[in-house]
Coordinates of C-alpha atoms in Angstrom, one line a residue:
M1 CA 0.0 0.0 0.0
T2 CA 1.2 3.5 -0.9
K3 CA 2.6 5.5 2.1
R4 CA 0.8 8.7 2.8
Y5 CA 2.4 11.9 4.1
A6 CA 1.0 15.3 5.0
I7 CA 2.7 18.7 5.1
V8 CA 0.8 21.2 7.2
L9 CA 1.7 24.8 6.5
A10 CA 1.6 26.7 9.8
A11 CA 4.5 29.2 9.6
G12 CA 2.7 32.4 8.8
Q13 CA 1.9 35.0 11.5
G14 CA -1.3 36.2 9.9
T15 CA -1.0 39.9 10.0
R16 CA -4.6 40.5 8.9
M17 CA -5.8 38.8 12.1
R18 CA -4.3 41.8 13.9
S19 CA -3.5 39.6 16.9
K20 CA -0.6 38.7 19.2
L21 CA -1.8 35.1 18.8
Y22 CA -0.4 33.3 15.7
K23 CA -3.0 32.7 13.1
V24 CA -3.3 28.9 13.2
L25 CA -3.7 29.0 17.0
H26 CA -6.9 30.9 16.9
K27 CA -9.7 28.7 18.0
V28 CA -12.8 27.5 16.2
C29 CA -15.3 25.8 18.5
G30 CA -12.8 25.3 21.3
K31 CA -9.8 24.0 19.3
A32 CA -7.0 25.7 17.4
M33 CA -7.4 25.7 13.7
V34 CA -4.2 23.7 13.2
E35 CA -5.5 21.0 15.5
H36 CA -8.7 20.7 13.4
V37 CA -6.6 20.3 10.3
I38 CA -4.4 17.6 11.9
D39 CA -7.5 15.8 13.2
Q40 CA -8.9 15.5 9.7
V41 CA -5.5 14.6 8.2
E42 CA -5.3 11.7 10.6
V43 CA -8.9 10.6 9.6
A44 CA -7.6 10.5 6.0
G45 CA -5.1 7.8 7.0
V46 CA -1.8 9.7 6.8
D47 CA 1.2 7.8 8.1
K48 CA 3.4 10.8 9.0
V49 CA 2.5 14.5 9.5
V50 CA 5.2 17.2 9.1
T51 CA 4.2 20.7 10.3
I52 CA 6.1 23.7 8.9
V53 CA 6.4 26.3 11.7
G54 CA 7.8 29.8 11.8
H55 CA 6.1 32.5 13.8
G56 CA 5.2 31.2 17.2
A57 CA 7.0 27.9 16.5
E58 CA 7.2 26.8 20.2
T59 CA 3.6 27.6 20.9
V60 CA 2.5 25.7 17.8
K61 CA 4.6 22.7 18.8
E62 CA 3.2 22.8 22.3
T63 CA -0.4 22.8 20.9
V64 CA 0.1 20.0 18.4
G65 CA 2.3 17.9 20.6
N66 CA 3.6 14.5 19.4
R67 CA 1.0 14.2 16.6
S68 CA 3.5 15.7 14.1
E69 CA 7.1 16.3 13.3
F70 CA 8.2 19.9 12.9
V71 CA 10.4 21.8 10.6
L72 CA 11.3 25.5 11.0
Q73 CA 10.9 27.9 8.2
E74 CA 13.2 30.7 9.4
E75 CA 12.3 33.1 6.6
Q76 CA 8.8 33.2 5.1
L77 CA 9.6 33.1 1.4
G78 CA 6.4 31.7 0.0
T79 CA 4.4 28.5 0.1
G80 CA 6.8 26.6 -2.2
H81 CA 9.7 27.5 0.1
A82 CA 7.7 26.4 3.1
V83 CA 7.0 22.9 1.6
L84 CA 10.6 22.6 0.6
Q85 CA 11.6 22.7 4.3
A86 CA 10.0 19.2 4.7
E87 CA 12.6 17.7 2.4
S88 CA 14.9 16.9 5.3
V89 CA 12.2 14.7 6.8
I90 CA 10.4 13.0 3.8
G91 CA 12.2 14.3 0.7
K92 CA 13.6 10.8 -0.2
E93 CA 10.4 8.9 0.6
K94 CA 8.2 7.2 -2.0
G95 CA 4.5 7.8 -1.6
T96 CA 1.7 10.3 -1.7
T97 CA 1.9 13.7 0.0
L98 CA -1.0 15.9 1.0
V99 CA -0.1 19.6 1.3
I100 CA -2.7 21.6 3.3
C101 CA -2.8 24.9 5.0
G102 CA -3.1 25.1 8.8
D103 CA -5.8 27.8 8.5
T104 CA -8.4 25.6 6.8
P105 CA -10.3 24.1 9.8
L106 CA -13.5 23.2 7.9
L107 CA -11.9 20.6 5.6
T108 CA -13.1 17.1 6.6
G109 CA -11.2 13.8 6.7
E110 CA -13.8 12.4 4.3
T111 CA -13.0 15.0 1.6
L112 CA -9.3 14.6 2.1
N113 CA -9.6 10.8 1.8
K114 CA -11.6 11.1 -1.4
L115 CA -9.0 13.6 -2.8
V116 CA -6.1 11.2 -2.1
K117 CA -8.0 8.2 -3.4
H118 CA -8.8 10.1 -6.6
H119 CA -5.2 11.1 -7.0
E120 CA -4.0 7.5 -6.7
E121 CA -6.7 6.1 -9.0
Q122 CA -5.8 8.7 -11.7
Q123 CA -2.1 7.8 -11.3
A124 CA -1.5 11.5 -11.3
K125 CA 1.7 13.2 -10.2
A126 CA -0.2 16.2 -8.8
T127 CA -3.9 16.7 -7.9
V128 CA -5.6 19.9 -7.0
L129 CA -8.5 20.1 -4.6
S130 CA -11.1 22.2 -6.4
A131 CA -14.6 23.6 -5.6
H132 CA -17.5 25.0 -7.5
A133 CA -17.9 28.7 -6.7
E134 CA -21.0 30.7 -7.7
D135 CA -18.9 33.8 -7.6
P136 CA -15.3 32.8 -8.4
F137 CA -13.9 36.3 -8.5
G138 CA -10.5 36.5 -6.9
Y139 CA -9.8 32.7 -7.1
G140 CA -7.5 30.8 -9.4
R141 CA -9.5 29.0 -12.1
I142 CA -9.0 25.3 -12.9
I143 CA -8.9 25.0 -16.7
R144 CA -9.4 21.4 -17.8
N145 CA -8.5 19.8 -21.2
N146 CA -10.7 17.4 -23.2
D147 CA -9.7 14.5 -21.0
Q148 CA -10.9 16.5 -18.0
L149 CA -7.4 16.7 -16.6
V150 CA -5.9 20.0 -15.5
E151 CA -4.5 22.0 -18.4
K152 CA -3.5 24.9 -16.2
I153 CA -4.4 27.0 -13.1
V154 CA -5.1 30.7 -14.1
E155 CA -5.1 33.5 -11.5
Q156 CA -7.9 36.1 -11.7
K157 CA -5.5 38.8 -12.9
D158 CA -4.1 36.6 -15.7
S159 CA -7.4 35.1 -17.0
T160 CA -9.0 35.7 -20.3
E161 CA -12.6 36.7 -20.5
E162 CA -13.6 33.1 -21.2
E163 CA -11.4 31.7 -18.5
A164 CA -12.9 34.2 -16.0
K165 CA -16.3 32.6 -16.5
V166 CA -15.1 29.2 -15.2
N167 CA -16.6 28.4 -11.8
E168 CA -14.2 25.7 -10.7
I169 CA -11.6 27.2 -8.4
N170 CA -8.4 26.2 -6.7
T171 CA -8.7 25.8 -2.9
G172 CA -5.0 25.7 -2.2
T173 CA -4.9 22.1 -1.1
Y174 CA -2.9 19.6 -3.1
V175 CA -1.8 16.0 -3.4
F176 CA 1.5 15.1 -5.0
D177 CA 3.7 12.1 -5.8
N178 CA 6.2 12.8 -3.1
E179 CA 9.3 12.3 -5.3
A180 CA 7.9 14.5 -8.1
L181 CA 7.0 17.2 -5.6
F182 CA 10.5 17.7 -4.3
E183 CA 12.1 17.3 -7.7
A184 CA 9.8 20.1 -9.0
L185 CA 10.3 22.3 -5.9
S186 CA 14.0 22.4 -6.7
Q187 CA 13.1 24.1 -10.0
V188 CA 10.8 26.8 -8.7
K189 CA 12.0 30.3 -9.2
N190 CA 11.3 33.5 -7.3
D191 CA 11.3 35.9 -10.2
N192 CA 8.0 37.6 -9.2
S193 CA 7.1 40.9 -7.6
Q194 CA 7.2 39.4 -4.1
G195 CA 10.4 37.5 -4.6
E196 CA 8.8 34.4 -3.2
Y197 CA 8.6 30.7 -4.2
Y198 CA 5.0 29.7 -5.0
L199 CA 3.7 26.2 -4.6
P200 CA 1.3 26.4 -7.6
D201 CA 4.4 26.8 -9.8
V202 CA 5.0 23.1 -9.1
I203 CA 1.8 22.3 -11.0
E204 CA 3.2 24.0 -14.1
I205 CA 6.5 22.2 -13.8
I206 CA 5.0 18.8 -13.5
K207 CA 2.6 19.6 -16.4
A208 CA 5.5 20.7 -18.6
Q209 CA 7.1 17.3 -17.9
G210 CA 4.2 15.6 -19.6
E211 CA 2.9 14.1 -16.3
I212 CA -0.8 13.8 -15.3
V213 CA -2.2 16.7 -13.3
S214 CA -5.7 16.1 -12.0
A215 CA -8.3 17.9 -10.0
Y216 CA -10.9 16.6 -7.5
Q217 CA -13.9 18.8 -7.0
M218 CA -15.2 18.7 -3.5
A219 CA -19.0 18.6 -2.8
D220 CA -19.2 21.6 -0.4
M221 CA -17.4 24.9 -1.1
E222 CA -17.8 25.8 2.6
E223 CA -15.1 23.4 3.5
A224 CA -12.5 25.3 1.5
L225 CA -12.7 28.4 3.6
G226 CA -9.2 29.7 4.6
V227 CA -9.2 32.0 7.6
N228 CA -7.2 35.1 7.1
D229 CA -9.0 37.6 9.3
R230 CA -11.5 37.8 12.2
V231 CA -14.4 38.0 9.8
A232 CA -13.5 34.6 8.2
L233 CA -12.8 33.2 11.7
A234 CA -16.3 34.0 12.8
E235 CA -17.7 32.5 9.5
A236 CA -15.7 29.3 10.2
A237 CA -17.0 29.1 13.7
K238 CA -20.6 29.5 12.5
T239 CA -20.2 26.7 10.0
M240 CA -18.4 24.5 12.5
K241 CA -21.1 25.2 15.1
K242 CA -23.8 24.1 12.7
R243 CA -21.9 21.0 11.8
I244 CA -21.4 20.0 15.5
N245 CA -25.0 20.7 16.5
E246 CA -26.4 18.7 13.6
K247 CA -24.2 15.8 14.6
H248 CA -25.6 15.8 18.1
M249 CA -29.2 16.2 17.0
R250 CA -28.8 13.2 14.6
N251 CA -27.4 11.2 17.5
G252 CA -30.6 11.8 19.6
V253 CA -30.0 15.1 21.4
T254 CA -32.7 17.7 21.5
I255 CA -31.2 21.2 20.9
I256 CA -34.1 23.7 21.1
D257 CA -32.4 26.5 19.2
P258 CA -29.3 25.4 17.4
D259 CA -28.5 28.9 16.2
H260 CA -28.0 30.0 19.8
T261 CA -26.3 26.9 21.3
Y262 CA -22.5 26.8 21.4
I263 CA -20.9 23.3 21.7
D264 CA -17.2 22.7 21.3
S265 CA -15.9 20.1 18.9
E266 CA -14.9 17.5 21.5
V267 CA -18.0 17.6 23.7
V268 CA -19.9 14.3 24.1
I269 CA -23.7 14.3 24.8
G270 CA -25.9 11.3 25.6
S271 CA -29.2 10.5 23.9
D272 CA -32.4 12.1 25.0
S273 CA -30.7 15.0 26.7
I274 CA -32.3 18.4 26.2
I275 CA -30.2 21.6 25.6
E276 CA -31.9 24.9 25.9
P277 CA -30.9 28.2 24.1
G278 CA -27.9 30.1 25.2
V279 CA -26.1 27.1 26.6
V280 CA -22.3 26.9 26.2
L281 CA -20.5 23.6 26.4
R282 CA -16.7 23.9 26.3
G283 CA -13.6 21.7 26.1
K284 CA -13.9 18.0 26.8
T285 CA -17.2 18.1 28.6
I286 CA -19.2 14.9 28.8
I287 CA -23.0 15.0 29.3
G288 CA -24.9 11.8 30.1
E289 CA -28.2 10.6 28.9
E290 CA -31.6 12.3 29.6
C291 CA -30.0 15.4 31.1
F292 CA -31.6 18.8 31.0
I293 CA -29.2 21.7 30.5
G294 CA -31.1 25.0 31.0
S295 CA -30.8 28.3 29.3
Q296 CA -27.6 30.4 29.9
S297 CA -25.8 27.5 31.5
E298 CA -22.1 27.1 30.9
I299 CA -20.2 23.8 31.4
C300 CA -16.4 23.6 30.8
D301 CA -14.3 20.4 30.9
S302 CA -16.7 18.6 33.2
T303 CA -18.4 15.3 33.4
I304 CA -22.1 15.2 34.0
G305 CA -23.9 11.9 34.7
D306 CA -27.3 10.7 33.6
Y307 CA -30.6 12.4 34.5
V308 CA -28.8 15.5 35.7
K309 CA -30.6 18.9 35.7
V310 CA -28.5 22.1 35.3
T311 CA -30.5 25.3 35.6
S312 CA -28.8 28.6 34.5
S313 CA -25.6 27.7 36.2
M314 CA -21.8 27.4 35.6
I315 CA -19.8 24.2 36.1
E316 CA -16.0 24.2 35.6
H317 CA -13.6 21.2 35.7
S318 CA -15.9 19.2 38.0
E319 CA -18.1 16.2 38.1
M320 CA -21.8 15.8 38.8
A321 CA -23.1 12.2 39.4
S322 CA -26.4 10.9 38.1
N323 CA -29.7 12.3 39.3
S324 CA -28.1 15.4 40.8
N325 CA -29.2 18.9 40.1
V326 CA -27.9 22.5 40.4
G327 CA -29.3 26.0 40.1
P328 CA -30.6 28.4 39.2
Y329 CA -27.6 30.8 39.4
S330 CA -25.1 28.6 41.1
H331 CA -21.4 28.1 40.4
I332 CA -19.6 24.7 40.6
R333 CA -15.9 25.8 40.6
P334 CA -12.9 23.5 39.7
N335 CA -12.1 20.2 41.4
S336 CA -15.6 19.7 42.8
K337 CA -17.4 16.3 42.9
I338 CA -21.1 16.4 43.3
G339 CA -22.5 13.0 44.4
E340 CA -25.6 11.1 43.3
A341 CA -29.0 12.7 43.9
V342 CA -27.4 15.8 45.4
H343 CA -29.3 19.0 45.3
I344 CA -27.4 22.3 44.8
G345 CA -29.9 25.1 44.9
N346 CA -29.9 28.7 43.9
F347 CA -27.0 31.1 44.5
V348 CA -24.6 28.4 45.8
E349 CA -20.9 28.3 45.2
I350 CA -19.0 25.0 45.5
K351 CA -15.2 25.0 45.2
N352 CA -12.6 22.2 45.4
A353 CA -15.1 20.2 47.4
T354 CA -16.9 16.8 47.5
V355 CA -20.6 16.6 48.3
G356 CA -21.9 13.1 49.1
K357 CA -25.0 11.2 48.0
D358 CA -28.4 12.7 48.9
T359 CA -26.9 15.9 50.5
K360 CA -28.8 19.1 50.0
V361 CA -27.2 22.6 49.8
G362 CA -30.3 24.6 49.2
H363 CA -29.4 28.3 48.8
L364 CA -27.1 31.2 49.4
T365 CA -24.2 29.1 50.6
Y366 CA -20.4 28.8 50.0
V367 CA -18.8 25.4 50.3
G368 CA -15.0 25.7 49.7
D369 CA -12.3 23.1 50.4
A370 CA -14.6 20.8 52.2
D371 CA -15.6 17.1 52.2
L372 CA -19.3 16.6 52.9
G373 CA -20.7 13.1 53.5
E374 CA -24.1 11.6 52.6
N375 CA -27.6 12.8 53.6
I376 CA -26.5 16.2 55.0
N377 CA -28.7 19.2 55.1
V378 CA -26.9 22.6 54.7
G379 CA -29.0 25.5 55.8
C380 CA -29.3 28.8 54.0
G381 CA -26.4 31.3 54.4
T382 CA -23.9 28.7 55.6
V383 CA -20.2 29.6 54.9
F384 CA -17.3 27.2 54.9
V385 CA -14.5 29.6 56.1
N386 CA -11.4 28.1 54.4
Y387 CA -8.8 30.9 54.3
D388 CA -6.8 32.3 57.1
G389 CA -5.1 35.0 55.1
K390 CA -2.1 32.8 54.1
K391 CA -3.3 29.2 53.6
K392 CA -6.4 27.3 52.6
H393 CA -7.7 24.7 55.0
R394 CA -10.3 21.9 54.7
S395 CA -13.3 20.9 56.6
T396 CA -14.9 17.4 56.9
I397 CA -18.6 16.9 57.6
G398 CA -19.9 13.4 58.5
D399 CA -23.0 11.7 57.2
N400 CA -26.5 12.7 58.4
T401 CA -25.3 16.1 59.8
F402 CA -27.9 18.9 60.0
I403 CA -26.4 22.4 59.6
G404 CA -28.7 25.2 60.6
C405 CA -28.9 28.5 58.8
N406 CA -26.1 31.1 58.9
V407 CA -23.5 28.7 60.3
N408 CA -19.8 29.5 59.8
V409 CA -17.6 26.4 59.6
V410 CA -14.1 27.6 60.3
A411 CA -11.5 25.2 58.9
P412 CA -9.7 23.1 59.7
V413 CA -12.4 21.4 61.6
T414 CA -14.0 17.9 61.6
I415 CA -17.7 17.4 62.2
D416 CA -18.6 13.8 62.9
K417 CA -21.6 12.0 61.7
N418 CA -25.1 12.3 63.2
T419 CA -24.5 15.8 64.5
F420 CA -26.3 19.1 64.6
L421 CA -24.8 22.6 64.1
A422 CA -27.1 25.2 65.6
A423 CA -28.3 28.1 63.5
G424 CA -26.1 31.2 63.7
S425 CA -23.1 29.4 65.2
T426 CA -19.5 29.9 64.3
I427 CA -17.9 26.5 64.6
T428 CA -14.2 26.5 65.3
K429 CA -13.8 23.1 67.1
D430 CA -14.4 19.5 66.2
V431 CA -17.9 18.2 67.0
P432 CA -18.1 14.5 68.1
E433 CA -20.6 12.0 66.8
G434 CA -24.2 12.5 68.0
A435 CA -23.5 16.0 69.5
M436 CA -24.8 19.4 68.8
G437 CA -22.4 22.2 68.2
I438 CA -23.6 25.6 69.3
A439 CA -21.4 28.7 69.4
R440 CA -23.3 32.0 69.9
A441 CA -23.9 34.4 72.8
R442 CA -26.9 33.8 75.0
Q443 CA -29.7 36.2 74.2
E444 CA -30.5 39.0 76.7
N445 CA -33.5 41.4 76.5
K446 CA -32.9 44.9 77.9
E447 CA -36.3 46.1 79.2
G448 CA -37.3 49.7 78.7
Y449 CA -34.5 50.4 76.1
W450 CA -36.9 52.3 73.8
D451 CA -37.6 54.9 76.4
K452 CA -33.9 55.6 77.0
L453 CA -33.4 56.8 73.4
P454 CA -33.3 60.6 72.6
P455 CA -36.7 62.1 71.6
S456 CA -35.7 62.4 67.9
N457 CA -35.1 58.6 67.7
N458 CA -38.1 57.3 69.6
Q459 CA -40.9 59.0 67.8
K460 CA -43.7 56.7 67.1
G461 CA -45.8 56.5 63.9

């Protein structure tokens, strides 16, 4: 079987983005554009990926990781020069090489696989990925001969009146016989106004050698979008969002308003879950089956079990077990684990804490750096006081504890199981099993106090 290689062009800074972040690292639906490209290249069955880096090389390497080998293009002297940098890695190999830009996040593995397959079936030395454009202005045109092979690629400024009417355009993605590619690259000249070495010149060189140059026309022009500015970035995100939402709906998820639901590319959602408008699901979030995610909820890099209800709340880097619920207007902060059938009510904040099965934290409460057991009732206004000004400390609350309203639990402290904390108490000492902790001044009533006030303060009415 023919070996397959891919060269990903990711060296450009992308000045039109007007950004400190290098172009291919801008995210589309939660993932850098270059990651999307490599994802799909892998789907196409490539044996080795070589990424050409330049601006932001170390950051690009860090983002892509060990999924690719990297070659540095120290000077950006055109696309042909960029591809030539891969010669040290794959220049002597036999096989098929896909050349793709790192700013084309919408290309799919299915399209790339069809492109490579077409190239190999045609026994071509070069194949251009083309598309049908209703308005082809500004694109290079694919001019075919009587055998439907590529006669030439003509840029807009060089086209005749007849050629300008052609609707088949060059997308800038190519497949080559690897040996033919590097042989032709050595012949590319930079005698143009930019003084650069252009990859499309390889097509002309291979054609002049009498070799077959083919073109594969993709089904969907949208896939060909190259992102060069923030407008195109938003367009890519819109298209990707639609693609992602349709995938989930076809897999059995109800999305009430797909136009206003934002789901990152790696999110997993179980069947029969319902997603309301305004929901944002980020990162590697996993949602179980038959969940309800209410409007304006945001969940990031979290795992949500089955039958969970999230009402207008935020969950970050945490876990919620099956049959639990949260909200409205609550915040589950990082490193929290919410147990089975737990109720987290309105205006509650949980941070770096575990909450055991059947525990209820109803409202207006802060639980930070604490481990709560099972079947605990936490009263309104309770605060877990975890910070002494220098260090964070943890509290442990045993099973079946009843915590009254407005209790301050001052860490570090251990409350044993089957205990009571009286409303209004500030608990600073451990409470043993079966006891009630109470820490508040005894009430005294001062008789006749009203009559002692100055006249201006004790007027009735």
